[in-house]
């Protein structure tokens, strides 16, 4: 009886641990890089909200404008330091999201088909989910004196 109880407890602990551990691939970033990525993420979320708002008003010009602001034009110079530290699959997935927003903008202007736009947005958001279920950001330990600077970290 004792043995069974112990075994049950052991299993329970094991399961609990498995659930609590974040197994997504870790992206070790500096505080500065993390802030850069997360700021872009919040822009993607609010931009997507704006697109949905424009769709609900059946305003295809606004759909195109909002979508284009999340397109390849959103990728700024000065992101080179980030490209260098992020895995290739990660940046490729990111680029494909920006390209999809550009495509949504083009189609909104030429086809003016709300259902088509909604389908495209649904497919695009699958990429948001795919990336989020694969990666997590952790701030890597930095020497105490390099607080605000990221230039020390170009390997
Ligand atoms: C190429 C990878 C990738 C893609 C594509 C991606 N994200 Fe993210 N996103 C991340 C990572 C990594 C995080 C941080 C997750 C963590 O550390 O738990 C994140 C975090 C976020 C956050 C939280 C921001 C914060 O301030 O904490 C939001 C909101 C978000 N993403 C929205 C989106 C939306 C909307 C899309 C699609 C339009 C999207 N993301 C596509 C990688 C991606």
Short mmCIF file of C-alpha atoms and ligand atoms in Angstrom, two decimals:
data_model
loop_
_atom_site.label_atom_id
_atom_site.label_comp_id
_atom_site.label_asym_id
_atom_site.label_seq_id
_atom_site.Cartn_x
_atom_site.Cartn_y
_atom_site.Cartn_z
CA UNK A 1 0.00 0.00 0.00
CA UNK A 2 2.77 2.39 0.98
CA UNK A 3 4.60 1.50 -2.18
CA UNK A 4 1.60 2.28 -4.37
CA UNK A 5 1.09 5.62 -2.65
CA UNK A 6 4.73 6.52 -3.11
CA UNK A 7 4.58 5.57 -6.74
CA UNK A 8 1.40 7.59 -7.28
CA UNK A 9 2.98 10.62 -5.65
CA UNK A 10 6.08 10.17 -7.78
CA UNK A 11 3.99 10.12 -10.95
CA UNK A 12 1.99 13.14 -9.82
CA UNK A 13 5.17 15.11 -9.23
CA UNK A 14 6.55 14.06 -12.57
CA UNK A 15 3.45 15.18 -14.44
CA UNK A 16 3.29 18.47 -12.57
CA UNK A 17 6.91 19.18 -13.40
CA UNK A 18 6.41 18.37 -17.07
CA UNK A 19 3.53 20.85 -17.23
CA UNK A 20 5.37 23.63 -15.45
CA UNK A 21 8.53 23.57 -17.51
CA UNK A 22 8.56 25.78 -20.59
CA UNK A 23 10.13 23.51 -23.19
CA UNK A 24 10.11 26.00 -26.04
CA UNK A 25 13.48 26.74 -27.59
CA UNK A 26 15.23 29.54 -25.70
CA UNK A 27 16.37 32.68 -27.50
CA UNK A 28 19.03 34.18 -25.24
CA UNK A 29 18.78 37.95 -25.83
CA UNK A 30 20.04 41.07 -24.13
CA UNK A 31 17.49 43.29 -22.39
CA UNK A 32 17.74 45.70 -25.33
CA UNK A 33 17.13 42.99 -27.94
CA UNK A 34 14.23 41.53 -25.96
CA UNK A 35 12.61 44.94 -25.77
CA UNK A 36 13.07 45.39 -29.51
CA UNK A 37 11.41 42.06 -30.35
CA UNK A 38 8.53 42.50 -27.89
CA UNK A 39 7.83 46.06 -29.06
CA UNK A 40 7.49 44.75 -32.61
CA UNK A 41 5.22 41.97 -31.32
CA UNK A 42 2.87 44.45 -29.66
CA UNK A 43 2.79 46.45 -32.90
CA UNK A 44 1.82 43.26 -34.74
CA UNK A 45 -1.03 42.63 -32.30
CA UNK A 46 -2.43 46.17 -32.37
CA UNK A 47 -1.99 46.32 -36.16
CA UNK A 48 -3.94 43.08 -36.50
CA UNK A 49 -6.68 44.58 -34.33
CA UNK A 50 -6.75 47.61 -36.63
CA UNK A 51 -7.10 45.36 -39.68
CA UNK A 52 -10.04 43.55 -38.08
CA UNK A 53 -11.64 46.91 -37.27
CA UNK A 54 -11.22 48.02 -40.89
CA UNK A 55 -12.68 44.72 -42.12
CA UNK A 56 -15.73 45.17 -39.88
CA UNK A 57 -16.25 48.64 -41.38
CA UNK A 58 -15.77 47.11 -44.85
CA UNK A 59 -13.10 49.74 -45.45
CA UNK A 60 -10.68 48.02 -47.84
CA UNK A 61 -8.49 51.13 -48.20
CA UNK A 62 -7.93 51.12 -44.44
CA UNK A 63 -7.35 47.34 -44.49
CA UNK A 64 -4.62 47.85 -47.08
CA UNK A 65 -3.06 50.73 -45.17
CA UNK A 66 -2.98 48.88 -41.85
CA UNK A 67 -1.70 45.67 -43.43
CA UNK A 68 1.04 47.48 -45.33
CA UNK A 69 2.30 49.10 -42.11
CA UNK A 70 3.02 45.54 -40.87
CA UNK A 71 4.70 44.52 -44.13
CA UNK A 72 8.34 44.35 -45.13
CA UNK A 73 8.53 48.12 -44.60
CA UNK A 74 8.32 47.39 -40.87
CA UNK A 75 11.71 45.68 -40.98
CA UNK A 76 14.10 48.47 -40.08
CA UNK A 77 17.74 48.93 -40.62
CA UNK A 78 19.48 48.61 -37.31
CA UNK A 79 17.97 45.18 -36.89
CA UNK A 80 21.18 43.61 -38.17
CA UNK A 81 22.41 42.98 -34.64
CA UNK A 82 19.20 41.03 -34.04
CA UNK A 83 19.32 39.04 -37.27
CA UNK A 84 22.78 37.90 -36.26
CA UNK A 85 21.69 36.40 -32.94
CA UNK A 86 18.33 34.92 -33.93
CA UNK A 87 18.08 31.44 -35.50
CA UNK A 88 17.58 31.48 -39.26
CA UNK A 89 14.23 29.63 -39.03
CA UNK A 90 13.02 32.32 -36.64
CA UNK A 91 13.90 35.27 -38.89
CA UNK A 92 12.54 33.46 -41.95
CA UNK A 93 9.21 32.89 -40.24
CA UNK A 94 9.20 36.54 -39.18
CA UNK A 95 9.91 37.70 -42.74
CA UNK A 96 7.17 35.48 -44.12
CA UNK A 97 4.71 37.16 -41.72
CA UNK A 98 5.70 40.60 -43.05
CA UNK A 99 5.40 39.37 -46.64
CA UNK A 100 1.93 37.97 -45.92
CA UNK A 101 0.81 41.36 -44.59
CA UNK A 102 2.05 42.97 -47.83
CA UNK A 103 0.08 40.38 -49.81
CA UNK A 104 -3.04 41.12 -47.74
CA UNK A 105 -2.59 44.82 -48.55
CA UNK A 106 -2.22 44.15 -52.30
CA UNK A 107 -5.22 41.83 -52.45
CA UNK A 108 -7.38 44.19 -50.36
CA UNK A 109 -6.76 46.90 -52.96
CA UNK A 110 -7.20 44.75 -56.06
CA UNK A 111 -9.85 42.17 -55.07
CA UNK A 112 -11.76 44.10 -52.37
CA UNK A 113 -13.03 40.75 -51.09
CA UNK A 114 -13.61 40.74 -47.31
CA UNK A 115 -13.89 36.98 -47.02
CA UNK A 116 -10.64 36.51 -48.91
CA UNK A 117 -8.91 38.99 -46.56
CA UNK A 118 -10.29 37.20 -43.51
CA UNK A 119 -9.05 33.85 -44.83
CA UNK A 120 -5.59 35.34 -45.44
CA UNK A 121 -5.51 36.82 -41.94
CA UNK A 122 -6.53 33.50 -40.42
CA UNK A 123 -3.74 31.70 -42.28
CA UNK A 124 -1.25 34.38 -41.33
CA UNK A 125 -2.11 34.13 -37.64
CA UNK A 126 -1.28 30.44 -37.81
CA UNK A 127 2.32 31.64 -38.21
CA UNK A 128 2.04 33.76 -35.05
CA UNK A 129 0.94 30.64 -33.20
CA UNK A 130 3.57 28.40 -34.76
CA UNK A 131 6.37 30.69 -33.68
CA UNK A 132 4.97 31.28 -30.19
CA UNK A 133 4.68 27.58 -29.56
CA UNK A 134 8.32 27.05 -30.59
CA UNK A 135 10.29 29.87 -28.97
CA UNK A 136 10.70 31.78 -25.74
CA UNK A 137 12.93 34.72 -24.91
CA UNK A 138 15.26 34.69 -21.91
CA UNK A 139 17.44 37.61 -20.97
CA UNK A 140 20.99 36.36 -20.90
CA UNK A 141 23.26 37.29 -18.01
CA UNK A 142 25.36 40.28 -18.77
CA UNK A 143 28.39 41.69 -17.00
CA UNK A 144 27.10 44.27 -14.51
CA UNK A 145 28.88 47.21 -16.20
CA UNK A 146 27.35 46.71 -19.65
CA UNK A 147 23.80 47.55 -18.59
CA UNK A 148 22.53 49.72 -21.45
CA UNK A 149 25.05 48.77 -24.11
CA UNK A 150 24.59 45.96 -26.53
CA UNK A 151 27.66 46.76 -28.64
CA UNK A 152 29.79 44.58 -26.33
CA UNK A 153 27.84 41.58 -27.40
CA UNK A 154 28.55 41.23 -31.05
CA UNK A 155 30.17 37.85 -31.27
C1 LIG B 1 9.15 34.33 -35.82
C2 LIG B 1 8.56 34.20 -34.54
C3 LIG B 1 7.31 34.99 -34.17
C4 LIG B 1 6.25 35.31 -34.97
C5 LIG B 1 6.02 34.95 -36.43
C6 LIG B 1 5.34 36.06 -34.14
N1 LIG B 1 5.83 36.19 -32.89
FE1 LIG B 1 4.96 37.17 -31.35
N2 LIG B 1 6.46 36.61 -30.08
C7 LIG B 1 7.55 35.84 -30.45
C8 LIG B 1 8.35 35.54 -29.28
C9 LIG B 1 9.63 34.71 -29.25
C10 LIG B 1 7.70 36.15 -28.19
C11 LIG B 1 8.12 36.08 -26.72
C12 LIG B 1 7.54 34.78 -26.18
C13 LIG B 1 8.07 34.42 -24.83
O1 LIG B 1 9.23 34.73 -24.49
O2 LIG B 1 7.33 33.75 -24.09
C14 LIG B 1 6.53 36.83 -28.74
C15 LIG B 1 5.63 37.57 -27.99
C16 LIG B 1 4.51 38.19 -28.50
C17 LIG B 1 3.63 39.05 -27.74
C18 LIG B 1 3.83 39.47 -26.30
C19 LIG B 1 4.50 40.85 -26.29
C20 LIG B 1 4.92 41.32 -24.91
O3 LIG B 1 5.02 42.53 -24.74
O4 LIG B 1 5.15 40.48 -24.03
C21 LIG B 1 2.62 39.42 -28.58
C22 LIG B 1 1.43 40.33 -28.25
C23 LIG B 1 2.88 38.82 -29.87
N3 LIG B 1 4.04 38.08 -29.80
C24 LIG B 1 2.06 38.99 -30.97
C25 LIG B 1 2.30 38.39 -32.21
C26 LIG B 1 1.38 38.44 -33.34
C27 LIG B 1 0.02 39.10 -33.32
C28 LIG B 1 1.98 37.76 -34.35
C29 LIG B 1 1.49 37.50 -35.75
C30 LIG B 1 0.89 38.57 -36.49
C31 LIG B 1 3.26 37.30 -33.86
N4 LIG B 1 3.42 37.69 -32.56
C32 LIG B 1 4.14 36.56 -34.61
C33 LIG B 1 7.84 35.39 -31.72
C34 LIG B 1 7.03 35.52 -32.85
#
